[in-house]
Tab-separated table of C-alpha atoms and ligand atoms in Angstrom:
chain	number	residue	atom	x	y	z
A	1	MET	CA	0.000	0.000	0.000
A	2	ALA	CA	1.163	3.519	-0.766
A	3	TYR	CA	2.313	5.719	2.126
A	4	ILE	CA	-0.365	8.309	1.337
A	5	GLU	CA	-3.716	7.482	-0.295
A	6	VAL	CA	-6.170	10.309	-0.953
A	7	LYS	CA	-9.580	9.271	-2.268
A	8	ARG	CA	-12.533	11.463	-3.247
A	9	LEU	CA	-11.368	14.247	-0.923
A	10	TYR	CA	-13.612	17.325	-0.596
A	11	LYS	CA	-12.830	20.403	1.492
A	12	ARG	CA	-15.334	23.280	1.619
A	13	TYR	CA	-15.195	26.661	3.293
A	14	ARG	CA	-18.476	28.205	4.324
A	15	MET	CA	-18.674	32.001	4.168
A	16	GLY	CA	-22.195	33.006	5.234
A	17	GLU	CA	-24.452	31.918	2.368
A	18	ASN	CA	-21.556	30.954	0.119
A	19	VAL	CA	-19.705	27.675	-0.011
A	20	ILE	CA	-16.236	27.609	-1.555
A	21	GLU	CA	-15.077	24.180	-2.681
A	22	ALA	CA	-11.329	24.483	-2.206
A	23	ASN	CA	-10.617	20.770	-2.852
A	24	ARG	CA	-13.003	18.757	-5.041
A	25	ASP	CA	-12.852	15.009	-5.733
A	26	ILE	CA	-9.079	14.810	-5.197
A	27	ASN	CA	-7.469	11.413	-5.804
A	28	PHE	CA	-3.781	10.440	-5.690
A	29	SER	CA	-1.276	8.235	-3.950
A	30	ILE	CA	2.319	8.850	-2.857
A	31	ASN	CA	4.976	6.271	-1.996
A	32	LYS	CA	7.219	6.455	1.049
A	33	GLY	CA	10.377	8.479	0.497
A	34	GLU	CA	9.180	10.250	-2.633
A	35	LEU	CA	9.814	13.891	-3.419
A	36	VAL	CA	6.482	15.237	-4.664
A	37	ILE	CA	5.572	18.597	-6.128
A	38	ILE	CA	2.014	19.902	-5.978
A	39	LEU	CA	1.834	22.401	-8.800
A	40	GLY	CA	-0.915	24.903	-9.495
A	41	SER	CA	-1.723	28.573	-9.862
A	42	SER	CA	-2.849	30.824	-7.033
A	43	GLY	CA	-6.232	29.769	-5.629
A	44	ALA	CA	-6.031	26.225	-7.054
A	45	GLY	CA	-6.346	24.709	-3.569
A	46	LYS	CA	-2.700	23.805	-2.861
A	47	SER	CA	-2.412	25.201	0.669
A	48	THR	CA	-5.786	23.726	1.594
A	49	LEU	CA	-4.607	20.285	0.499
A	50	LEU	CA	-1.300	20.613	2.361
A	51	ASN	CA	-3.113	21.665	5.543
A	52	VAL	CA	-5.391	18.630	5.297
A	53	LEU	CA	-2.429	16.267	4.771
A	54	GLY	CA	-0.630	17.770	7.773
A	55	GLY	CA	-3.598	17.467	10.107
A	56	MET	CA	-3.785	21.248	10.401
A	57	ASP	CA	-7.335	21.213	9.129
A	58	THR	CA	-10.237	18.760	8.834
A	59	PHE	CA	-12.045	17.864	5.591
A	60	ASP	CA	-15.650	17.273	4.552
A	61	GLU	CA	-15.657	14.048	2.532
A	62	GLY	CA	-13.365	11.282	1.404
A	63	GLN	CA	-10.380	9.414	2.746
A	64	VAL	CA	-6.882	10.610	3.588
A	65	VAL	CA	-4.963	7.494	4.575
A	66	ILE	CA	-1.428	8.069	5.804
A	67	ASP	CA	0.697	5.077	6.743
A	68	GLY	CA	-2.436	2.955	7.016
A	69	THR	CA	-4.482	5.342	9.171
A	70	ASP	CA	-7.390	7.431	7.880
A	71	LEU	CA	-7.138	10.986	9.202
A	72	ALA	CA	-10.950	11.202	8.940
A	73	ASN	CA	-11.147	8.936	12.009
A	74	PHE	CA	-8.850	11.069	14.169
A	75	ASN	CA	-10.254	13.111	17.031
A	76	ASP	CA	-8.621	16.470	17.859
A	77	TYR	CA	-6.159	14.889	20.273
A	78	GLN	CA	-5.057	12.235	17.782
A	79	ARG	CA	-4.674	14.826	15.053
A	80	THR	CA	-2.482	16.956	17.321
A	81	GLU	CA	-0.321	13.953	18.194
A	82	TYR	CA	0.028	13.072	14.516
A	83	ARG	CA	1.050	16.629	13.691
A	84	ARG	CA	3.626	16.748	16.477
A	85	ARG	CA	5.099	13.324	15.927
A	86	ASP	CA	5.130	12.809	12.175
A	87	ILE	CA	4.903	16.180	10.446
A	88	GLY	CA	7.378	18.919	9.632
A	89	PHE	CA	5.559	21.914	8.188
A	90	VAL	CA	7.128	24.875	6.376
A	91	PHE	CA	4.519	27.629	6.338
A	92	GLN	CA	4.236	29.977	3.393
A	93	PHE	CA	4.462	32.939	5.785
A	94	TYR	CA	7.046	31.299	8.103
A	95	ASN	CA	5.083	31.551	11.421
A	96	LEU	CA	8.236	32.017	13.509
A	97	ILE	CA	7.982	32.929	17.183
A	98	ALA	CA	8.975	36.586	17.369
A	99	ASN	CA	10.570	36.618	20.814
A	100	LEU	CA	12.781	33.582	20.203
A	101	THR	CA	16.036	33.654	18.229
A	102	ALA	CA	16.489	31.599	15.064
A	103	ARG	CA	18.254	28.906	17.061
A	104	GLU	CA	15.606	28.913	19.800
A	105	ASN	CA	12.825	28.593	17.219
A	106	VAL	CA	14.476	25.414	15.934
A	107	GLU	CA	15.313	24.119	19.421
A	108	LEU	CA	11.719	24.488	20.552
A	109	ALA	CA	10.437	22.475	17.592
A	110	VAL	CA	12.834	19.567	18.162
A	111	GLU	CA	11.998	19.253	21.869
A	112	ILE	CA	9.068	17.019	20.947
A	113	SER	CA	10.906	14.932	18.333
A	114	GLU	CA	12.292	11.464	18.801
A	115	GLN	CA	15.328	11.714	16.525
A	116	PRO	CA	16.082	15.390	15.988
A	117	LEU	CA	19.015	16.710	14.014
A	118	ASP	CA	21.338	19.222	15.691
A	119	PRO	CA	19.675	22.672	15.408
A	120	GLY	CA	23.001	24.485	14.896
A	121	GLN	CA	24.001	22.091	12.119
A	122	VAL	CA	20.709	22.432	10.245
A	123	LEU	CA	20.823	26.227	10.540
A	124	THR	CA	24.364	26.054	9.124
A	125	ASP	CA	23.107	23.841	6.284
A	126	VAL	CA	20.564	26.497	5.283
A	127	GLY	CA	23.311	29.148	5.335
A	128	LEU	CA	22.472	30.827	8.649
A	129	LYS	CA	25.595	29.986	10.666
A	130	GLU	CA	26.210	33.663	11.387
A	131	ARG	CA	22.579	34.597	12.063
A	132	MET	CA	21.457	31.965	14.576
A	133	ASP	CA	21.279	34.334	17.515
A	134	ASN	CA	19.160	36.905	15.710
A	135	PHE	CA	15.446	37.366	16.286
A	136	PRO	CA	13.059	37.007	13.322
A	137	ALA	CA	12.552	40.793	13.082
A	138	GLN	CA	16.316	41.171	12.550
A	139	LEU	CA	16.278	38.774	9.589
A	140	SER	CA	15.280	39.313	5.959
A	141	GLY	CA	12.268	37.488	4.510
A	142	GLY	CA	14.532	34.941	2.848
A	143	GLU	CA	16.429	34.341	6.097
A	144	GLN	CA	13.186	33.869	8.008
A	145	GLN	CA	12.053	31.393	5.383
A	146	ARG	CA	15.265	29.429	5.888
A	147	VAL	CA	14.715	29.365	9.670
A	148	ALA	CA	11.225	27.990	8.997
A	149	ILE	CA	12.752	25.299	6.759
A	150	ALA	CA	15.435	24.454	9.341
A	151	ARG	CA	12.761	24.164	12.018
A	152	ALA	CA	10.796	21.607	10.006
A	153	VAL	CA	13.836	19.665	8.757
A	154	ALA	CA	15.469	19.391	12.222
A	155	LYS	CA	12.526	17.343	13.495
A	156	GLN	CA	13.439	14.629	10.961
A	157	PRO	CA	9.733	14.153	10.335
A	158	LYS	CA	8.304	11.213	8.421
A	159	LEU	CA	6.399	13.669	6.262
A	160	LEU	CA	7.820	17.067	5.362
A	161	LEU	CA	5.235	19.499	3.966
A	162	CYS	CA	6.509	22.737	2.421
A	163	ASP	CA	4.254	25.555	1.227
A	164	GLU	CA	6.107	27.648	-1.396
A	165	PRO	CA	9.431	27.081	0.436
A	166	THR	CA	11.530	29.021	-2.076
A	167	GLY	CA	9.071	31.897	-2.547
A	168	ALA	CA	11.173	34.483	-0.707
A	169	LEU	CA	14.598	33.158	-1.678
A	170	ASP	CA	17.052	34.330	-4.313
A	171	TYR	CA	18.006	31.849	-7.010
A	172	GLU	CA	21.139	30.329	-5.443
A	173	THR	CA	19.660	30.085	-1.942
A	174	GLY	CA	16.517	28.576	-3.443
A	175	LYS	CA	18.580	25.855	-5.057
A	176	GLN	CA	20.402	25.157	-1.774
A	177	VAL	CA	17.085	24.741	-0.004
A	178	LEU	CA	15.698	22.466	-2.726
A	179	GLN	CA	18.856	20.364	-2.429
A	180	LEU	CA	18.340	20.100	1.324
A	181	LEU	CA	14.723	19.019	0.809
A	182	GLN	CA	15.712	16.467	-1.830
A	183	ASP	CA	18.397	15.103	0.534
A	184	MET	CA	15.728	14.627	3.208
A	185	SER	CA	13.943	12.261	0.855
A	186	ARG	CA	16.970	10.605	-0.785
A	187	LYS	CA	19.219	10.253	2.267
A	188	LYS	CA	16.856	10.259	5.253
A	189	GLY	CA	13.897	8.483	3.680
A	190	ALA	CA	11.398	11.222	4.509
A	191	THR	CA	8.422	11.744	2.234
A	192	VAL	CA	8.653	15.365	1.048
A	193	ILE	CA	5.823	17.375	-0.522
A	194	ILE	CA	6.553	20.800	-1.980
A	195	VAL	CA	3.741	23.134	-3.007
A	196	THR	CA	4.647	25.646	-5.726
A	197	HIS	CA	3.155	27.696	-8.548
A	198	ASN	CA	6.502	27.510	-10.394
A	199	GLY	CA	6.374	24.836	-13.108
A	200	ALA	CA	10.137	25.076	-13.639
A	201	LEU	CA	10.658	23.126	-10.392
A	202	ALA	CA	8.624	20.129	-11.601
A	203	PRO	CA	11.562	18.161	-13.153
A	204	ILE	CA	13.257	17.618	-9.759
A	205	ALA	CA	10.293	15.681	-8.302
A	206	ASP	CA	9.576	11.955	-8.489
A	207	ARG	CA	5.875	12.751	-8.856
A	208	VAL	CA	4.074	15.935	-9.877
A	209	ILE	CA	0.432	16.465	-8.921
A	210	HIS	CA	-1.088	19.211	-11.064
A	211	LEU	CA	-3.959	21.012	-9.334
A	212	ARG	CA	-6.421	23.153	-11.232
A	213	ASP	CA	-9.710	24.667	-10.074
A	214	ALA	CA	-9.707	22.698	-6.801
A	215	THR	CA	-9.103	19.300	-8.406
A	216	VAL	CA	-6.320	17.136	-9.855
A	217	ASP	CA	-5.758	17.952	-13.501
A	218	LYS	CA	-3.071	15.297	-14.078
A	219	ILE	CA	-0.285	13.426	-12.358
A	220	THR	CA	3.122	12.944	-13.943
A	221	ILE	CA	5.968	10.668	-12.898
A	222	ASN	CA	9.621	11.517	-13.531
A	223	PRO	CA	11.493	8.204	-13.757
A	224	LYS	CA	14.771	10.154	-13.623
A	225	PRO	CA	14.266	13.390	-11.668
A	226	GLN	CA	16.587	16.188	-12.706
A	227	ASP	CA	19.638	16.932	-10.600
A	228	ILE	CA	19.096	20.236	-8.799
A	229	LYS	CA	22.611	21.399	-9.700
A	230	THR	CA	21.628	21.474	-13.374
A	231	LEU	CA	18.165	22.993	-12.809
A	232	GLU	CA	17.400	26.383	-14.355
A	233	TYR	CA	14.317	28.234	-13.218
B	1	ADP	N1	-9.917	29.824	5.499
B	1	ADP	C1	-10.554	30.039	4.348
B	1	ADP	N2	-11.818	30.505	4.323
B	1	ADP	C2	-12.464	30.695	3.156
B	1	ADP	N3	-11.950	30.447	1.937
B	1	ADP	C3	-10.691	29.987	1.894
B	1	ADP	C4	-9.919	29.759	3.091
B	1	ADP	N4	-8.695	29.302	2.724
B	1	ADP	C5	-8.700	29.238	1.386
B	1	ADP	N5	-9.893	29.649	0.884
B	1	ADP	C6	-10.280	29.690	-0.551
B	1	ADP	O1	-10.094	28.391	-1.094
B	1	ADP	C7	-9.507	28.465	-2.396
B	1	ADP	C8	-8.179	27.722	-2.412
B	1	ADP	O2	-7.254	28.428	-1.573
B	1	ADP	P1	-5.774	27.902	-1.289
B	1	ADP	O3	-5.831	26.490	-0.873
B	1	ADP	O4	-5.144	28.865	-0.341
B	1	ADP	O5	-5.114	28.010	-2.745
B	1	ADP	P2	-3.573	28.100	-3.185
B	1	ADP	O6	-2.729	27.729	-2.017
B	1	ADP	O7	-3.462	27.138	-4.330
B	1	ADP	O8	-3.341	29.497	-3.642
B	1	ADP	C9	-9.405	29.935	-2.722
B	1	ADP	O9	-10.547	30.311	-3.441
B	1	ADP	C10	-9.381	30.598	-1.358
B	1	ADP	O10	-9.902	31.901	-1.420
B	2	MG	MG1	-1.225	28.804	-0.993
């Protein structure tokens, strides 16, 4: 059985009289250790889907089976445990804790992990060796994004979910971060899902799930994903 199986997933937002169907009849599966890109334009439903997969949000219909367990059957407590234990989440808008330094943000996240990586080492890997003792407000957007990535990676989660992780990064730093995320799948066996609107990133993934108008448009498999060193985007 695949590591992730999504079947007939629906997620709706109710706004007064209106109902917005953000995810509609979504179906796909993902194998353990894959690097997956969810590709789609703004409003396609990417963040909604990532939040559902990470147990950040509930859904209305369908099945989301992860490692043999259907998230639909979780109560709030079980969903929280799942999120803490298995998930590393890189938020699109970072969500760092303002009164903790970069290092402390990462240290706090790994306190609840079973096999954390060394926070200082991971911050070095994302190029922040010299900035670890700075607070988020003292860091640029790109630096804050890298702290958010370090925080998720250092947990060594089974499932690493990244919402537009290179959005605020310059080209070279973006490639470094993509390399780090690919290494998490290739070397550490984590399943990594990257949400992006940038189609140029698609060749590096094992599997690309194309979202359009709240549903899956197509799924493509790259038998030989492109080496990030040779990627141009
Ligand atoms: N909390 C929310 N309440 C109401 N509508 C929402 C909410 N979050 C997202 N939406 C709507 O759902 C649709 C999909 O949003 P989203 O998943 O954020 O798309 P993407 O990440 O692909 O840009 C959009 O129409 C958006 O306005
Ligand atoms: Mg989004």
